Amino acid sequence: MSEKRVYLFGNGKAEGRADMRNLLGGKGANLAEMNLIGVPVPPGFTITTDTCNEYYKVGQAKIVELLSDEVTKAVAHTEELMNCKFGDPKNPLLVSVRSGARASMPGMMDTILNLGLNDEVAEGMVAKTGNPHFVYDSYRRFVQMYGDVVLGMKPENKEDIDPFEAIIEEVKEEQGVVLDKDLSVESLKKLVERFKKAIKEQTGSDFPTDPKEQLWGAICAVFRSWMNERAILYRKMEGIPDEWGTAVSVMAMVFGNMGDTSATGVCFSRDAGNGENLFNGEYLVNAQGEDVVAGIRTPQQITKIGSQRWAERAGIDEAERVAKYPSMEEAMPEIYKQLNELQDKLEHHYHDMQDMEFTVQEGKLWFLQTRNGKRTGTAMVKIAMDLLHEGMIDEKTAVLRCEPQKLDELLHPVFDKKALLQAKVITQGLPASPGAACGQIVFHADDAQEWHADGHKVIMVRIETSPEDLAGMASAEGILTARGGMTSHAAVVARGMGKCCVSGAGSINVDYKTKTVEIDGTVYKEGDYISLNGTTGQVYAGQVPTKAAELSGDFKELMDLCDKYTKLQVRTNADTPHDAQVARAFGAKGIGLTRTEHMFFEDKKIIAMREMILADTVEGREKALAKLLPYQKADFKGILEAMDGCPVNIRLLDPPLHEFVPHDQAGQEVMAKQMGVDVATIKRRVASLAENNPMLGHRGCRLGITFPEITAMQTRAILSAACELKKEGKNPMPEIMVPLIGILYEFKQQKEVIQKTAKEVFAEYGTEIKFEIGTMIEIPRAALTADKIATEAEYFSFGTNDLTQMTFGYSRDDIASFLPVYLENKILKVDPFQVLDQNGVGQLIEMAVEKGRSVRPGLRCGICGEHGGEPSSVKFCAKIGMNYASCSPFRVPIARLAAAQAAIED
Ligand code: ADP
Ligand code: MG
Ligand code: MG
């Protein structure tokens, strides 16, 4: 028996279901499901994602052979339900051939509409419908899409417009009209002919007239579109594996371009930008498919309230709005009523915000797609909490609904309200994707990438965006477009990326040739600054200052829910009282890593530090360290105070000493003067500190072991600060951490120095502080001998940056030369310094936790590398029973959410 590759749907029946998205793609699975729950969908069939993978193995000819029987039967099934025949001029069936992967990749792959047309079929359709305008409009669209997707027609240069668009412009001029929809039947026929001619000229292929040949061409082209550049890039950005493949859905066409009782549109059951529970969307009368999202005509609103809000922003008064831009609710009330009922039905069925496509053909409503809508971080949190309050989902589901990484958007700055009052609004567009963005204007995607690579913040300004602009959009702070609505490509993609976007700012005049944009009478050049408010749609001249975000409202409620379910706590990495405060406000339960080295760099401190490094005797070093002591004490006091009542884990000096001395002539001269020695002495000392492998050299506890007075000074500073705070009535909770331990005896030796110093300090202050002495596990040997080390260490903190470095044997500072090649060739799937390598490094960690706890039950274990803020790594830490993860302040909410999800998923 051969494998089933094709799944039918239509007339309230389907072979697929919503939970078969891996096999049928999201689109195919939901088309099946909509059939099953009584939503009107044109009939058709879906070819599986596995077949796409097969296509890449066996090639086009073989796949056509393998599919032939099933597709022929499926076409017959569709013909029967539609009561017409594919390729029959008297009563033709036209179909769309649509891509659809497991995860939604809007606009990244290809779709072909109106397939099955040729000259004969077109004439047959004219006879049947009496509507030649509609027929030739469909025909020219088909030739255009097929030419582009299957036959590979392209503009020759990036500045050129699409070759088909160029022909349309030409024909419009010949006829003397401005809008596509005003093209006469004769002009449309001309388009079909000229398109075919252009295709022949550029590609050498004749346009296929046989509908069956067209169908196979389209199916295989959709398979191929899985591997087009923009789809590959999108998958990379979203972490979607190449192995998933796309399904192909072939379905009967319904026509939104049959006249004024026909329309096509896109709608959302809630607001994808801010999460508001308000049905919304856009539609165009007498239009087809991509017209709404392509931004060529500015679409109208579906609901009256949406339309009124839109008009207010556009400065259009109510009378004009009703006359010229009525909402669907007003213009087609019957259809609107059905649409509204069905969107609500779908949201209740899927228990999530839906993003839907529909078409109205001569007064009858059809659904063409539904999916869980992409949304901004703000909308994600609000919708999850609203659905919870509405009783549609439970608490755990609400937590699982939110993507940790997406919280990042809520942590970004917003425009400073005061500064906004002063700022000059130069134009107003649609609030397509919220946030504040400020940067220099660029006009092309590759310019955006280049400028960004050179360290500039850029705003990409376009007439409209297309999927080719993806990489540029990713590099920009924000996107401003002249055309396109809330569901335009720019808007949808920007929201998915969490990028600020203002779309449809109709009054701006973009000129790609001169690289200028005219806004409100002023000409802005490439490189000029503007600021965008994606939440209101306002555009400002120049740079508008921003201010930090805060945790409140729905966001806070979500975070509280996380605390209810989490087992893993989240601490922060902070070296200053300010960072500690920021992290606390974001819910950090303590500090997991305070690096002391950063404290040595401010002017007076660095002088004393250098004096210490220069000294060749213990006395000399002690003298210099005595100068450092008050600075260190003050620094620790600040941090302990900011984290009062919470643990603060302070790491003793870690980096090699050569990082503190100047390596250039000028710097060495200054140092010589400051130290009162000659430059040669400085040079000699600097040279003596040079190492071949500094990362594996004289650093970490090796410093403390060779210069115990450093450990003593730092311990004294920490504990004196704590004693003073205690006397002031505070509750300091210091932890002292010895870095880079590989051997138990290293730790023992340092612990003795710390304990001895502690006794002295407590005697001096006449008080005692409870504190713990722990170690970092960051050398593989430490992980391997964790059961020895835990006999002395009171806690473990996994320094996964060094542990990754030493486990892989990659120098973190030198990976740039080979890592990109590794990633490109899939030797590594991800950068192990960003995403914890669970298979390798993870084994060492898991083993060390187990071994450590075998001799010290309940040993506290945490992670403090960069990985502590990366969701999959945090989940791993939770899974193996760590006590906390520590990350930078702005990642604290992300780690809290990931930790809660790990507990719920468990
Ligand atoms: P994408 O995944 O890029 O959204 P789709 O496959 O959804 O591409 O199709 C592009 C457009 O064509 C959509 O607006 C869709 O609603 C429309 N469309 C697809 N199939 C049909 C059909 N059978 N009849 C009418 N419109 C269709
Ligand atoms: Mg779609
Ligand atoms: Mg380290």
mmCIF file of C-alpha atoms in Angstrom, residues 17-136:
data_model
loop_
_atom_site.group_PDB
_atom_site.id
_atom_site.type_symbol
_atom_site.label_atom_id
_atom_site.label_comp_id
_atom_site.label_asym_id
_atom_site.label_seq_id
_atom_site.Cartn_x
_atom_site.Cartn_y
_atom_site.Cartn_z
ATOM 1 C CA ARG A 17 -8.101 18.154 11.378
ATOM 2 C CA ALA A 18 -6.634 21.139 13.252
ATOM 3 C CA ASP A 19 -4.181 18.951 15.152
ATOM 4 C CA MET A 20 -2.644 17.617 11.937
ATOM 5 C CA ARG A 21 -0.672 20.769 11.234
ATOM 6 C CA ASN A 22 2.661 18.956 11.128
ATOM 7 C CA LEU A 23 1.447 16.960 8.156
ATOM 8 C CA LEU A 24 -0.956 19.404 6.500
ATOM 9 C CA GLY A 25 0.631 22.699 7.447
ATOM 10 C CA GLY A 26 -1.229 25.254 9.553
ATOM 11 C CA LYS A 27 -3.274 26.472 6.611
ATOM 12 C CA GLY A 28 -4.265 22.992 5.402
ATOM 13 C CA ALA A 29 -5.106 21.730 8.885
ATOM 14 C CA ASN A 30 -7.286 24.754 9.635
ATOM 15 C CA LEU A 31 -9.038 24.623 6.257
ATOM 16 C CA ALA A 32 -10.013 21.058 7.173
ATOM 17 C CA GLU A 33 -11.075 22.073 10.672
ATOM 18 C CA MET A 34 -13.183 25.006 9.420
ATOM 19 C CA ASN A 35 -15.045 22.567 7.187
ATOM 20 C CA LEU A 36 -15.701 20.312 10.165
ATOM 21 C CA ILE A 37 -17.153 23.094 12.340
ATOM 22 C CA GLY A 38 -19.433 24.545 9.693
ATOM 23 C CA VAL A 39 -17.496 27.570 8.477
ATOM 24 C CA PRO A 40 -17.987 28.061 4.710
ATOM 25 C CA VAL A 41 -14.757 27.183 2.887
ATOM 26 C CA PRO A 42 -14.343 26.412 -0.844
ATOM 27 C CA PRO A 43 -13.554 22.720 -1.393
ATOM 28 C CA GLY A 44 -10.139 21.371 -2.267
ATOM 29 C CA PHE A 45 -7.286 19.232 -0.993
ATOM 30 C CA THR A 46 -3.957 19.462 0.784
ATOM 31 C CA ILE A 47 -0.718 17.736 -0.220
ATOM 32 C CA THR A 48 1.372 16.834 2.836
ATOM 33 C CA THR A 49 4.572 18.443 4.106
ATOM 34 C CA ASP A 50 6.244 15.029 3.855
ATOM 35 C CA THR A 51 5.675 15.182 0.119
ATOM 36 C CA CYS A 52 7.596 18.458 0.035
ATOM 37 C CA ASN A 53 10.568 16.754 1.684
ATOM 38 C CA GLU A 54 10.173 13.891 -0.775
ATOM 39 C CA TYR A 55 10.206 16.435 -3.616
ATOM 40 C CA TYR A 56 13.643 17.596 -2.496
ATOM 41 C CA LYS A 57 14.846 13.998 -2.541
ATOM 42 C CA VAL A 58 13.373 12.641 -5.754
ATOM 43 C CA GLY A 59 12.774 15.749 -7.895
ATOM 44 C CA GLN A 60 9.908 17.063 -9.955
ATOM 45 C CA ALA A 61 9.308 14.266 -12.479
ATOM 46 C CA LYS A 62 9.196 11.532 -9.860
ATOM 47 C CA ILE A 63 6.994 13.496 -7.456
ATOM 48 C CA VAL A 64 4.459 14.158 -10.224
ATOM 49 C CA GLU A 65 4.377 10.430 -10.901
ATOM 50 C CA LEU A 66 3.956 9.609 -7.195
ATOM 51 C CA LEU A 67 1.158 12.145 -6.761
ATOM 52 C CA SER A 68 -0.599 11.668 -10.056
ATOM 53 C CA ASP A 69 -3.415 9.272 -9.061
ATOM 54 C CA GLU A 70 -4.262 10.956 -5.801
ATOM 55 C CA VAL A 71 -4.250 14.461 -7.273
ATOM 56 C CA THR A 72 -6.413 13.387 -10.219
ATOM 57 C CA LYS A 73 -8.971 11.909 -7.814
ATOM 58 C CA ALA A 74 -8.811 14.961 -5.567
ATOM 59 C CA VAL A 75 -9.391 17.309 -8.504
ATOM 60 C CA ALA A 76 -12.396 15.208 -9.499
ATOM 61 C CA HIS A 77 -13.710 15.487 -5.938
ATOM 62 C CA THR A 78 -13.405 19.265 -6.040
ATOM 63 C CA GLU A 79 -15.044 19.368 -9.484
ATOM 64 C CA GLU A 80 -17.956 17.362 -8.184
ATOM 65 C CA LEU A 81 -18.553 19.640 -5.210
ATOM 66 C CA MET A 82 -18.223 22.774 -7.326
ATOM 67 C CA ASN A 83 -20.229 21.311 -10.156
ATOM 68 C CA CYS A 84 -17.754 22.349 -12.849
ATOM 69 C CA LYS A 85 -14.687 20.952 -14.582
ATOM 70 C CA PHE A 86 -10.998 21.841 -14.512
ATOM 71 C CA GLY A 87 -10.003 22.939 -18.040
ATOM 72 C CA ASP A 88 -13.548 22.746 -19.435
ATOM 73 C CA PRO A 89 -14.190 25.990 -21.359
ATOM 74 C CA LYS A 90 -17.968 25.654 -21.009
ATOM 75 C CA ASN A 91 -17.982 25.322 -17.244
ATOM 76 C CA PRO A 92 -14.465 25.744 -15.878
ATOM 77 C CA LEU A 93 -13.112 25.185 -12.379
ATOM 78 C CA LEU A 94 -10.321 27.531 -11.364
ATOM 79 C CA VAL A 95 -8.161 26.808 -8.344
ATOM 80 C CA SER A 96 -5.637 28.443 -6.078
ATOM 81 C CA VAL A 97 -2.422 26.641 -5.213
ATOM 82 C CA ARG A 98 -1.262 27.731 -1.775
ATOM 83 C CA SER A 99 1.751 27.186 0.417
ATOM 84 C CA GLY A 100 1.384 26.543 4.131
ATOM 85 C CA ALA A 101 3.963 25.365 6.646
ATOM 86 C CA ARG A 102 3.531 23.982 10.138
ATOM 87 C CA ALA A 103 4.289 27.412 11.597
ATOM 88 C CA SER A 104 2.811 30.425 9.902
ATOM 89 C CA MET A 105 5.304 32.281 7.694
ATOM 90 C CA PRO A 106 3.154 35.114 6.331
ATOM 91 C CA GLY A 107 4.045 36.119 2.804
ATOM 92 C CA MET A 108 7.324 34.193 2.799
ATOM 93 C CA MET A 109 6.302 31.478 0.363
ATOM 94 C CA ASP A 110 4.228 31.572 -2.775
ATOM 95 C CA THR A 111 0.603 31.205 -3.767
ATOM 96 C CA ILE A 112 -0.970 31.237 -7.220
ATOM 97 C CA LEU A 113 -4.573 32.239 -7.856
ATOM 98 C CA ASN A 114 -6.972 31.677 -10.800
ATOM 99 C CA LEU A 115 -5.099 28.657 -12.082
ATOM 100 C CA GLY A 116 -6.742 26.794 -14.951
ATOM 101 C CA LEU A 117 -7.167 29.772 -17.267
ATOM 102 C CA ASN A 118 -6.145 29.889 -20.904
ATOM 103 C CA ASP A 119 -7.605 31.778 -23.870
ATOM 104 C CA GLU A 120 -10.368 29.244 -24.473
ATOM 105 C CA VAL A 121 -11.336 28.891 -20.831
ATOM 106 C CA ALA A 122 -11.376 32.663 -20.518
ATOM 107 C CA GLU A 123 -13.813 33.001 -23.406
ATOM 108 C CA GLY A 124 -15.929 30.229 -21.898
ATOM 109 C CA MET A 125 -16.038 32.072 -18.598
ATOM 110 C CA VAL A 126 -17.058 35.281 -20.329
ATOM 111 C CA ALA A 127 -19.945 33.445 -21.946
ATOM 112 C CA LYS A 128 -20.935 31.914 -18.603
ATOM 113 C CA THR A 129 -20.650 35.018 -16.405
ATOM 114 C CA GLY A 130 -21.256 37.779 -18.905
ATOM 115 C CA ASN A 131 -18.512 39.625 -17.049
ATOM 116 C CA PRO A 132 -15.464 39.958 -19.313
ATOM 117 C CA HIS A 133 -13.871 42.531 -17.061
ATOM 118 C CA PHE A 134 -13.776 40.092 -14.183
ATOM 119 C CA VAL A 135 -12.529 37.255 -16.390
ATOM 120 C CA TYR A 136 -9.638 39.172 -17.929
#
